[in-house]
């Protein structure tokens, strides 16, 4: 099995259920002898976690929000993601730039051409290849109808600036993800997140097995053997 680094991001609207599966995948990779770096965005470094607090809680205009998110992303790439890939780790990242196109672009209506410019600035010049714009090798997209996601989230916790948005916002965000997936189908794996947890896990792991990144189907985490 390949020992070169792998960069995998996980995306979907709030409530799509991605977070619970990321830990399971980390365990599966570790069980097969891989070193795993688990991280999230915005965040993943002390500086980026401070920026996350601001972005999720403090009112700000759309450009400020986008700049802070990409500033956090660059720090995360420089401090954590690139060094981990250089070591040959599997990097599992809860959200990355597709979230910016979905939430700030489609959700908030921020200019996606400008986001593309920021993306190029923030993600280039950190990899060993100077001209490479670092992107995930694979993006797992947990696709779920916004109405179902809203039901799952209801009462779960105190909502942040994004979780408190109305369902129409999440319809646009979901469309934003669909557009990003259509534009880069070779990078995206769509998971039908409306299925029960066990089936979501099966669909998820089968993607990794097909790619040769996991060698066997792994049982659902927490399932009784
Ligand atoms: P989330 O993964 O939902 O964290 P948690 O499970 O702890 O709530 O991410 C936090 C929020 O940040 C989420 O609502 C989406 C938003 N977000 C953006 O708006 N733009 C981005 O670029 C990223 C990475 C996240």
Coordinates of N, CA and C and ligand atoms in Angstrom, one line a residue:
X1 N 0.8 -1.2 0.0 CA 0.0 0.0 0.0 C 0.9 1.3 0.0
X2 N 0.4 2.3 -0.7 CA 1.2 3.5 -0.9 C 1.5 4.2 0.5
X3 N 2.7 4.7 0.6 CA 3.0 5.4 1.8 C 3.2 6.9 1.6
X4 N 2.8 7.3 0.4 CA 2.9 8.8 0.2 C 1.7 9.4 0.9
X5 N 1.8 10.7 1.3 CA 0.8 11.3 2.0 C -0.5 11.4 1.3
X6 N -1.6 11.4 2.0 CA -2.9 11.6 1.4 C -3.6 12.7 2.1
X7 N -4.3 13.5 1.4 CA -5.0 14.7 2.0 C -6.5 14.5 1.6
X8 N -7.3 14.3 2.6 CA -8.7 14.0 2.4 C -9.5 15.0 3.2
X9 N -10.4 15.7 2.5 CA -11.3 16.6 3.3 C -12.8 16.0 3.3
X10 N -13.5 16.5 4.3 CA -14.9 16.0 4.5 C -15.8 17.2 4.5
X11 N -16.9 17.2 3.7 CA -17.7 18.3 3.6 C -19.2 18.0 3.6
X12 N -20.0 19.0 3.8 CA -21.4 18.8 3.9 C -22.0 19.9 4.7
X13 N -23.3 20.1 4.6 CA -24.0 21.2 5.4 C -24.0 20.7 6.8
X14 N -24.2 21.7 7.7 CA -24.3 21.4 9.2 C -25.4 20.4 9.4
X15 N -25.1 19.3 10.2 CA -26.1 18.3 10.5 C -26.0 17.1 9.5
X16 N -25.1 17.1 8.6 CA -25.0 16.0 7.6 C -24.4 14.8 8.2
X17 N -23.7 14.9 9.4 CA -23.2 13.8 10.1 C -21.8 13.3 9.8
X18 N -21.0 14.2 9.2 CA -19.7 13.8 8.8 C -18.7 13.6 9.9
X19 N -18.8 14.4 11.0 CA -17.8 14.3 12.1 C -17.7 13.0 12.7
X20 N -18.9 12.3 12.9 CA -18.8 11.0 13.6 C -18.1 10.0 12.8
X21 N -18.1 10.1 11.4 CA -17.4 9.1 10.6 C -15.9 9.4 10.5
X22 N -15.5 10.6 10.7 CA -14.0 10.9 10.5 C -13.2 10.2 11.5
X23 N -13.6 10.1 12.8 CA -12.9 9.4 13.8 C -12.8 7.9 13.4
X24 N -13.9 7.3 12.9 CA -13.9 5.9 12.5 C -12.9 5.7 11.4
X25 N -12.8 6.6 10.5 CA -11.8 6.4 9.4 C -10.4 6.5 9.9
X26 N -10.2 7.4 10.9 CA -8.9 7.6 11.4 C -8.4 6.2 12.1
X27 N -9.4 5.6 12.8 CA -9.1 4.3 13.4 C -8.8 3.3 12.4
X28 N -9.5 3.3 11.3 CA -9.4 2.3 10.2 C -8.0 2.4 9.6
X29 N -7.6 3.6 9.3 CA -6.3 3.9 8.7 C -5.2 3.5 9.7
X30 N -5.3 3.8 11.0 CA -4.3 3.5 12.0 C -4.2 2.0 12.1
X31 N -5.3 1.3 12.1 CA -5.3 -0.2 12.2 C -4.6 -0.8 11.0
X32 N -4.5 -0.1 9.9 CA -3.7 -0.6 8.8 C -2.3 0.0 8.7
X33 N -1.9 0.5 9.8 CA -0.5 0.9 9.9 C -0.1 2.3 9.4
X34 N -1.2 3.1 9.1 CA -0.9 4.5 8.7 C -0.9 5.5 9.8
X35 N 0.0 6.5 9.7 CA -0.1 7.6 10.7 C -1.2 8.5 10.2
X36 N -2.0 9.0 11.1 CA -3.1 9.9 10.7 C -3.0 11.2 11.4
X37 N -3.2 12.3 10.7 CA -3.3 13.6 11.2 C -4.7 14.0 11.1
X38 N -5.4 14.2 12.2 CA -6.8 14.6 12.2 C -6.9 16.1 12.4
X39 N -7.6 16.8 11.6 CA -7.7 18.3 11.8 C -9.0 18.8 11.3
X40 N -9.2 20.1 11.4 CA -10.5 20.7 11.0 C -10.2 22.1 10.5
X41 N -11.2 22.7 9.8 CA -11.2 24.1 9.4 C -12.5 24.7 9.7
X42 N -12.6 26.1 9.9 CA -11.4 26.8 10.2 C -10.8 26.3 11.5
X43 N -9.4 26.3 11.5 CA -8.8 25.8 12.7 C -7.6 25.0 12.4
X44 N -7.2 24.1 13.4 CA -6.1 23.2 13.2 C -4.7 23.7 13.7
X45 N -4.6 24.9 14.0 CA -3.3 25.5 14.6 C -3.8 26.4 15.7
X46 N -2.9 26.8 16.6 CA -3.3 27.8 17.7 C -3.9 29.1 17.0
X47 N -3.1 29.6 16.0 CA -3.6 30.8 15.4 C -4.9 30.6 14.7
X48 N -5.0 29.6 13.9 CA -6.2 29.3 13.1 C -7.4 29.1 14.0
X49 N -7.2 28.4 15.2 CA -8.3 28.2 16.1 C -8.8 29.6 16.7
X50 N -7.9 30.5 16.9 CA -8.3 31.9 17.4 C -9.2 32.5 16.3
X51 N -8.7 32.4 15.0 CA -9.5 33.0 13.9 C -10.9 32.3 13.8
X52 N -10.9 31.0 14.1 CA -12.2 30.2 14.0 C -13.2 30.9 15.0
X53 N -12.7 31.1 16.2 CA -13.6 31.7 17.3 C -14.2 33.0 16.8
X54 N -13.4 33.8 16.1 CA -13.9 35.1 15.6 C -14.9 34.9 14.5
X55 N -14.5 34.0 13.5 CA -15.4 33.8 12.4 C -16.7 33.2 12.8
X56 N -16.7 32.3 13.7 CA -18.0 31.6 14.1 C -18.8 32.5 15.0
X57 N -18.2 33.5 15.7 CA -19.0 34.2 16.7 C -19.2 35.7 16.5
X58 N -18.2 36.4 15.8 CA -18.3 37.8 15.8 C -18.8 38.3 14.4
X59 N -19.8 39.2 14.5 CA -20.3 39.8 13.2 C -19.2 40.5 12.4
X60 N -19.2 40.3 11.1 CA -18.2 41.0 10.3 C -18.7 41.0 8.9
X61 N -18.0 41.8 8.0 CA -18.5 41.9 6.6 C -17.9 40.7 5.9
X62 N -18.5 40.5 4.7 CA -18.2 39.2 3.9 C -16.7 39.1 3.5
X63 N -16.1 40.2 3.1 CA -14.7 40.1 2.7 C -13.8 39.8 3.9
X64 N -14.1 40.5 5.1 CA -13.3 40.2 6.3 C -13.4 38.7 6.6
X65 N -14.6 38.2 6.5 CA -14.9 36.8 6.8 C -14.0 35.9 5.9
X66 N -14.1 36.2 4.6 CA -13.3 35.3 3.7 C -11.8 35.4 3.9
X67 N -11.3 36.7 4.2 CA -9.9 36.8 4.4 C -9.4 36.1 5.7
X68 N -10.2 36.1 6.7 CA -9.9 35.4 8.0 C -9.8 33.9 7.7
X69 N -10.8 33.4 7.0 CA -10.9 32.0 6.7 C -9.7 31.5 5.9
X70 N -9.3 32.3 4.9 CA -8.1 31.9 4.1 C -6.8 32.2 4.9
X71 N -6.8 33.1 5.8 CA -5.6 33.3 6.6 C -5.4 32.1 7.5
X72 N -6.5 31.7 8.1 CA -6.5 30.5 9.0 C -6.0 29.3 8.1
X73 N -6.5 29.2 6.9 CA -6.2 28.0 6.0 C -4.7 28.0 5.7
X74 N -4.2 29.2 5.4 CA -2.7 29.2 5.0 C -1.9 28.8 6.2
X75 N -2.2 29.3 7.4 CA -1.4 28.9 8.6 C -1.6 27.4 8.8
X76 N -2.7 26.8 8.6 CA -3.0 25.4 8.8 C -2.2 24.6 7.8
X77 N -2.2 25.1 6.5 CA -1.4 24.4 5.5 C 0.1 24.4 5.9
X78 N 0.6 25.6 6.2 CA 2.1 25.7 6.5 C 2.5 24.9 7.8
X79 N 1.7 25.0 8.8 CA 2.1 24.4 10.1 C 1.8 22.9 10.2
X80 N 0.7 22.5 9.6 CA 0.2 21.1 9.9 C 0.1 20.3 8.7
X81 N -0.6 20.7 7.7 CA -1.0 19.8 6.5 C 0.3 19.5 5.7
X82 N 1.0 20.5 5.3 CA 2.2 20.1 4.5 C 3.2 19.3 5.2
X83 N 3.6 19.6 6.5 CA 4.5 18.7 7.2 C 4.0 17.3 7.3
X84 N 2.7 17.2 7.6 CA 2.1 15.8 7.7 C 2.2 15.1 6.4
X85 N 1.9 15.7 5.3 CA 2.0 15.1 4.0 C 3.4 14.7 3.7
X86 N 4.3 15.6 4.1 CA 5.8 15.3 3.8 C 6.2 14.0 4.6
X87 N 5.6 13.8 5.8 CA 5.9 12.6 6.6 C 5.2 11.3 6.0
X88 N 4.3 11.5 5.1 CA 3.6 10.4 4.6 C 2.3 10.1 5.3
X89 N 1.8 11.0 6.1 CA 0.6 10.8 6.9 C -0.7 10.8 6.0
X90 N -1.7 10.2 6.6 CA -3.1 10.4 6.0 C -3.6 11.6 6.8
X91 N -3.9 12.7 6.1 CA -4.5 13.9 6.7 C -6.0 13.9 6.5
X92 N -6.8 13.8 7.6 CA -8.2 13.8 7.5 C -8.7 15.2 8.0
X93 N -9.2 16.0 7.2 CA -9.6 17.3 7.5 C -11.1 17.6 7.4
X94 N -11.7 17.9 8.6 CA -13.1 18.2 8.7 C -13.3 19.6 8.0
X95 N -13.7 19.6 6.8 CA -13.9 20.8 5.9 C -12.6 21.4 5.4
X96 N -12.7 22.0 4.2 CA -11.5 22.7 3.6 C -12.2 23.8 2.7
X97 N -11.5 24.1 1.6 CA -11.9 25.2 0.7 C -13.3 25.1 0.1
X98 N -13.7 23.8 -0.2 CA -15.1 23.7 -0.7 C -16.1 24.3 0.2
X99 N -15.9 24.3 1.5 CA -16.8 24.9 2.5 C -16.8 26.4 2.3
X100 N -15.7 27.0 1.9 CA -15.7 28.5 1.7 C -16.5 28.8 0.4
X101 N -16.4 28.0 -0.6 CA -17.2 28.3 -1.8 C -18.7 28.0 -1.5
X102 N -19.0 27.0 -0.7 CA -20.4 26.7 -0.4 C -21.0 27.7 0.6
X103 N -20.3 28.0 1.7 CA -20.9 28.9 2.7 C -20.7 30.4 2.3
X104 N -19.5 30.8 2.1 CA -19.3 32.2 1.8 C -19.7 32.5 0.4
X105 N -19.5 31.7 -0.6 CA -19.8 31.9 -1.9 C -21.3 31.7 -2.2
X106 N -21.8 30.5 -2.2 CA -23.2 30.2 -2.5 C -24.1 30.7 -1.4
X107 N -23.7 30.4 -0.1 CA -24.6 30.8 1.0 C -24.7 32.3 1.2
X108 N -23.6 32.9 1.4 CA -23.6 34.4 1.6 C -23.7 35.2 0.4
X109 N -23.4 34.6 -0.8 CA -23.4 35.4 -2.0 C -22.1 36.1 -2.3
X110 N -21.1 35.7 -1.7 CA -19.8 36.4 -1.9 C -19.2 36.0 -3.3
X111 N -18.6 36.9 -4.0 CA -18.0 36.7 -5.3 C -17.1 35.5 -5.4
X112 N -17.5 34.5 -6.2 CA -16.7 33.3 -6.2 C -15.4 33.5 -7.0
X113 N -15.4 34.5 -8.0 CA -14.1 34.7 -8.7 C -13.1 35.3 -7.7
X114 N -13.5 36.1 -6.8 CA -12.6 36.6 -5.7 C -12.2 35.5 -4.8
X115 N -13.1 34.6 -4.5 CA -12.7 33.4 -3.7 C -11.6 32.6 -4.4
X116 N -11.8 32.4 -5.7 CA -10.8 31.6 -6.5 C -9.4 32.3 -6.4
X117 N -9.4 33.6 -6.4 CA -8.1 34.3 -6.3 C -7.5 34.1 -5.0
X118 N -8.3 34.2 -3.9 CA -7.8 34.0 -2.6 C -7.4 32.6 -2.4
X119 N -8.1 31.7 -3.0 CA -7.7 30.2 -2.9 C -6.3 30.0 -3.5
X120 N -6.1 30.6 -4.6 CA -4.8 30.5 -5.3 C -3.7 31.1 -4.4
X121 N -4.0 32.3 -3.9 CA -2.9 32.9 -3.1 C -2.6 32.1 -1.8
X122 N -3.7 31.7 -1.1 CA -3.5 31.0 0.2 C -2.9 29.6 0.1
X123 N -3.2 28.9 -1.1 CA -2.8 27.5 -1.1 C -1.7 27.2 -2.1
X124 N -1.0 28.3 -2.6 CA 0.1 28.1 -3.5 C 1.4 28.5 -2.7
X125 N 2.5 27.8 -3.0 CA 3.8 28.1 -2.4 C 4.0 27.5 -1.1
X126 N 3.2 26.5 -0.7 CA 3.4 25.8 0.6 C 3.9 24.4 0.3
X127 N 3.5 23.8 -0.8 CA 4.0 22.4 -1.2 C 5.4 22.5 -1.7
X128 N 6.1 21.3 -1.7 CA 7.5 21.3 -2.3 C 7.5 21.8 -3.7
X129 N 6.5 21.6 -4.5 CA 6.4 22.1 -5.9 C 5.9 23.5 -5.8
X130 N 6.8 24.5 -6.1 CA 6.4 25.9 -5.8 C 5.2 26.4 -6.5
X131 N 4.8 25.8 -7.7 CA 3.6 26.3 -8.4 C 2.4 25.6 -8.1
X132 N 2.5 24.5 -7.2 CA 1.3 23.7 -6.9 C 0.3 24.4 -6.0
X133 N -0.9 24.5 -6.4 CA -2.0 24.9 -5.4 C -2.5 23.7 -4.7
X134 N -2.2 23.6 -3.4 CA -2.5 22.4 -2.6 C -4.0 22.3 -2.5
X135 N -4.5 21.1 -2.9 CA -5.9 20.8 -2.8 C -6.0 19.4 -2.2
X136 N -7.2 19.0 -1.7 CA -7.3 17.6 -1.2 C -7.2 16.6 -2.4
X137 N -6.6 15.4 -2.1 CA -6.6 14.3 -3.1 C -8.0 13.8 -3.3
X138 N -8.8 13.8 -2.2 CA -10.2 13.4 -2.2 C -11.0 14.2 -1.3
X139 N -12.2 14.5 -1.8 CA -13.2 15.3 -0.9 C -14.4 14.4 -0.8
X140 N -14.7 14.0 0.5 CA -15.9 13.2 0.7 C -17.0 14.2 1.1
X141 N -18.1 14.1 0.3 CA -19.2 15.1 0.4 C -20.4 14.3 1.0
X142 N -20.8 14.7 2.2 CA -22.0 14.1 2.8 C -23.2 14.9 2.4
X143 N -23.9 14.4 1.4 CA -25.0 15.1 0.8 C -26.3 14.8 1.5
X144 N -27.0 15.8 2.0 CA -28.2 15.6 2.8 C -29.1 16.8 2.5
X145 N -30.4 16.5 2.4 CA -31.4 17.6 2.2 C -31.4 18.5 3.4
X146 N -31.4 19.8 3.2 CA -31.3 20.8 4.3 C -32.4 20.6 5.3
X147 N -33.6 20.2 4.9 CA -34.7 20.0 5.9 C -34.3 18.9 6.9
X148 N -33.8 17.8 6.3 CA -33.4 16.7 7.2 C -32.3 17.1 8.1
X149 N -31.3 17.8 7.6 CA -30.2 18.3 8.4 C -30.7 19.2 9.5
X150 N -31.6 20.0 9.2 CA -32.1 20.9 10.3 C -32.8 20.2 11.4
X151 N -33.5 19.1 11.0 CA -34.2 18.3 12.0 C -33.2 17.6 12.9
X152 N -32.1 17.1 12.3 CA -31.0 16.4 13.1 C -30.4 17.4 14.0
X153 N -30.2 18.7 13.6 CA -29.5 19.7 14.4 C -30.4 20.2 15.5
X154 N -31.7 20.2 15.3 CA -32.6 20.9 16.3 C -32.3 20.6 17.7
X155 N -32.0 21.6 18.5 CA -31.8 21.3 19.9 C -30.5 20.7 20.3
X156 N -29.7 20.4 19.3 CA -28.4 19.6 19.6 C -27.4 20.4 20.4
X157 N -27.3 21.7 20.1 CA -26.4 22.5 20.8 C -26.7 24.0 20.5
X158 N -25.9 24.9 21.1 CA -26.1 26.3 20.9 C -25.6 26.6 19.5
X159 N -26.4 27.1 18.5 CA -25.9 27.3 17.2 C -24.9 28.4 17.0
X160 N -23.9 28.3 16.1 CA -23.0 29.4 15.8 C -23.6 30.2 14.7
X161 N -22.8 31.2 14.2 CA -23.3 32.1 13.2 C -23.8 31.5 11.9
X162 N -23.3 30.3 11.6 CA -23.8 29.6 10.4 C -24.9 28.6 10.7
X163 N -24.8 27.9 11.9 CA -25.9 27.0 12.2 C -27.2 27.6 12.4
X164 N -27.1 28.9 12.8 CA -28.4 29.6 13.1 C -29.1 30.2 11.9
X165 N -28.5 30.0 10.7 CA -29.1 30.5 9.5 C -30.4 29.7 9.1
X166 N -31.3 30.4 8.4 CA -32.5 29.7 8.0 C -32.2 28.6 6.9
X167 N -33.2 27.7 6.7 CA -33.1 26.6 5.8 C -32.7 27.0 4.4
X168 N -33.2 28.2 4.0 CA -32.9 28.7 2.6 C -31.4 28.9 2.4
X169 N -30.7 29.3 3.5 CA -29.3 29.5 3.4 C -28.6 28.1 3.1
X170 N -29.1 27.1 3.8 CA -28.5 25.8 3.7 C -28.9 25.2 2.3
X171 N -30.0 25.6 1.7 CA -30.3 25.2 0.4 C -29.3 25.7 -0.6
X172 N -28.9 27.0 -0.4 CA -27.9 27.5 -1.3 C -26.5 26.9 -1.0
X173 N -26.2 26.6 0.3 CA -24.9 26.0 0.6 C -24.9 24.6 -0.1
X174 N -26.0 23.9 0.0 CA -26.0 22.5 -0.6 C -25.8 22.6 -2.1
X175 N -26.4 23.6 -2.7 CA -26.2 23.8 -4.1 C -24.8 24.2 -4.4
X176 N -24.2 24.9 -3.6 CA -22.8 25.3 -3.7 C -21.9 24.1 -3.7
X177 N -22.2 23.1 -2.8 CA -21.4 21.9 -2.8 C -21.6 21.1 -4.1
X178 N -22.9 21.0 -4.5 CA -23.2 20.3 -5.8 C -22.4 20.9 -7.0
X179 N -22.3 22.2 -7.0 CA -21.6 22.9 -8.1 C -20.1 22.6 -8.0
X180 N -19.6 22.6 -6.8 CA -18.1 22.3 -6.7 C -17.9 20.8 -7.1
X181 N -18.8 19.9 -6.7 CA -18.6 18.5 -7.1 C -18.7 18.3 -8.6
X182 N -19.6 19.0 -9.2 CA -19.8 18.9 -10.7 C -18.5 19.4 -11.4
X183 N -17.9 20.5 -10.8 CA -16.7 21.1 -11.5 C -15.5 20.2 -11.3
X184 N -15.4 19.3 -10.3 CA -14.2 18.5 -10.0 C -14.7 17.1 -9.7
X185 N -15.4 16.4 -10.6 CA -15.9 15.1 -10.2 C -14.9 14.1 -9.9
X186 N -13.7 14.2 -10.4 CA -12.6 13.2 -10.1 C -12.1 13.3 -8.6
X187 N -12.3 14.5 -8.1 CA -11.8 14.7 -6.7 C -12.9 14.4 -5.7
X188 N -14.2 14.5 -6.0 CA -15.3 14.3 -5.1 C -15.8 12.9 -5.0
X189 N -16.2 12.4 -3.8 CA -17.0 11.2 -3.6 C -18.2 11.6 -2.9
X190 N -19.4 11.4 -3.5 CA -20.6 11.8 -2.9 C -21.2 10.7 -2.0
X191 N -21.5 11.0 -0.8 CA -22.1 10.0 0.1 C -23.5 10.4 0.3
X192 N -24.4 9.4 0.2 CA -25.9 9.7 0.5 C -26.0 9.7 2.0
X193 N -26.0 10.9 2.6 CA -26.0 11.0 4.1 C -27.4 10.8 4.7
X194 N -28.4 10.5 3.8 CA -29.8 10.3 4.4 C -29.9 8.8 4.8
X195 N -29.0 8.0 4.4 CA -29.0 6.5 4.8 C -28.7 6.4 6.3
X196 N -29.0 5.2 6.8 CA -28.6 5.0 8.2 C -27.1 4.9 8.4
X197 N -26.7 5.1 9.6 CA -25.2 5.3 9.9 C -24.4 4.1 9.4
X198 N -24.9 2.9 9.5 CA -24.2 1.7 9.0 C -24.0 1.8 7.5
X199 N -25.0 2.1 6.8 CA -24.9 2.2 5.3 C -24.0 3.4 4.9
X200 N -24.1 4.5 5.6 CA -23.2 5.6 5.3 C -21.7 5.1 5.4
X201 N -21.5 4.4 6.5 CA -20.1 3.9 6.8 C -19.6 2.9 5.7
X202 N -20.6 2.0 5.3 CA -20.2 1.1 4.2 C -19.9 1.8 2.9
X203 N -20.7 2.8 2.6 CA -20.5 3.5 1.3 C -19.2 4.3 1.4
X204 N -18.9 4.9 2.6 CA -17.7 5.6 2.8 C -16.5 4.7 2.6
X205 N -16.5 3.6 3.4 CA -15.3 2.8 3.3 C -15.1 2.2 1.9
X206 N -16.2 1.9 1.2 CA -16.0 1.3 -0.1 C -15.3 2.2 -1.0
X207 N -15.4 3.5 -0.8 CA -14.7 4.5 -1.7 C -13.2 4.3 -1.4
X208 N -12.8 4.2 -0.2 CA -11.4 4.1 0.2 C -10.8 2.7 -0.3
X209 N -11.6 1.7 -0.2 CA -11.2 0.4 -0.7 C -11.0 0.4 -2.2
X210 N -11.9 1.0 -2.9 CA -11.8 1.1 -4.4 C -10.5 1.8 -4.8
X211 N -10.2 2.8 -4.0 CA -9.0 3.6 -4.4 C -7.7 2.9 -3.9
X212 N -7.8 1.8 -3.2 CA -6.6 1.0 -2.7 C -6.0 1.7 -1.5
X213 N -6.8 2.6 -0.8 CA -6.2 3.3 0.3 C -6.5 2.5 1.6
X214 N -7.6 1.7 1.6 CA -7.8 0.8 2.7 C -7.9 -0.6 2.1
X215 N -7.4 -1.6 2.8 CA -7.3 -2.9 2.1 C -8.5 -3.8 2.3
X216 N -9.3 -3.5 3.4 CA -10.5 -4.4 3.6 C -11.6 -3.5 4.0
X217 N -12.8 -4.0 3.9 CA -14.0 -3.3 4.4 C -13.9 -3.4 5.9
X218 N -14.1 -2.3 6.5 CA -14.0 -2.2 8.0 C -15.3 -2.1 8.6
X219 N -15.5 -2.9 9.8 CA -16.9 -2.8 10.4 C -17.2 -1.5 10.9
X220 N -18.5 -1.2 11.0 CA -19.0 0.1 11.5 C -18.4 0.3 12.9
X221 N -17.8 1.5 13.2 CA -17.3 1.7 14.5 C -18.4 1.7 15.5
X222 N -18.1 1.0 16.6 CA -19.1 0.9 17.7 C -20.1 -0.2 17.5
X223 N -20.1 -0.9 16.3 CA -21.0 -1.9 16.0 C -20.7 -3.2 16.8
X224 N -21.7 -4.0 17.2 CA -21.4 -5.2 17.9 C -20.9 -6.2 16.9
X225 N -19.8 -6.9 17.3 CA -19.2 -7.8 16.3 C -20.1 -9.0 16.1
Ligands
LIG1 P1 -18.2 22.6 11.6 O1 -17.4 21.6 10.8 O2 -19.7 22.5 11.4 O3 -17.8 22.6 13.1 P2 -18.7 22.0 14.3 O4 -19.1 20.6 14.0 O5 -17.8 22.2 15.5 O6 -19.9 23.0 14.4 O7 -17.7 24.0 11.0 C1 -18.0 25.2 11.6 C2 -18.8 26.2 10.7 O8 -17.8 26.9 9.8 C3 -19.7 25.5 9.7 O9 -21.0 26.1 10.0 C4 -19.3 25.9 8.3 C5 -18.4 27.1 8.6 N1 -17.4 27.3 7.6 C6 -17.5 28.3 6.6 O10 -18.4 29.1 6.6 N2 -16.5 28.5 5.7 C7 -15.4 27.7 5.7 O11 -14.5 27.9 4.8 C8 -15.3 26.6 6.6 C9 -14.1 25.7 6.6 C10 -16.3 26.5 7.6

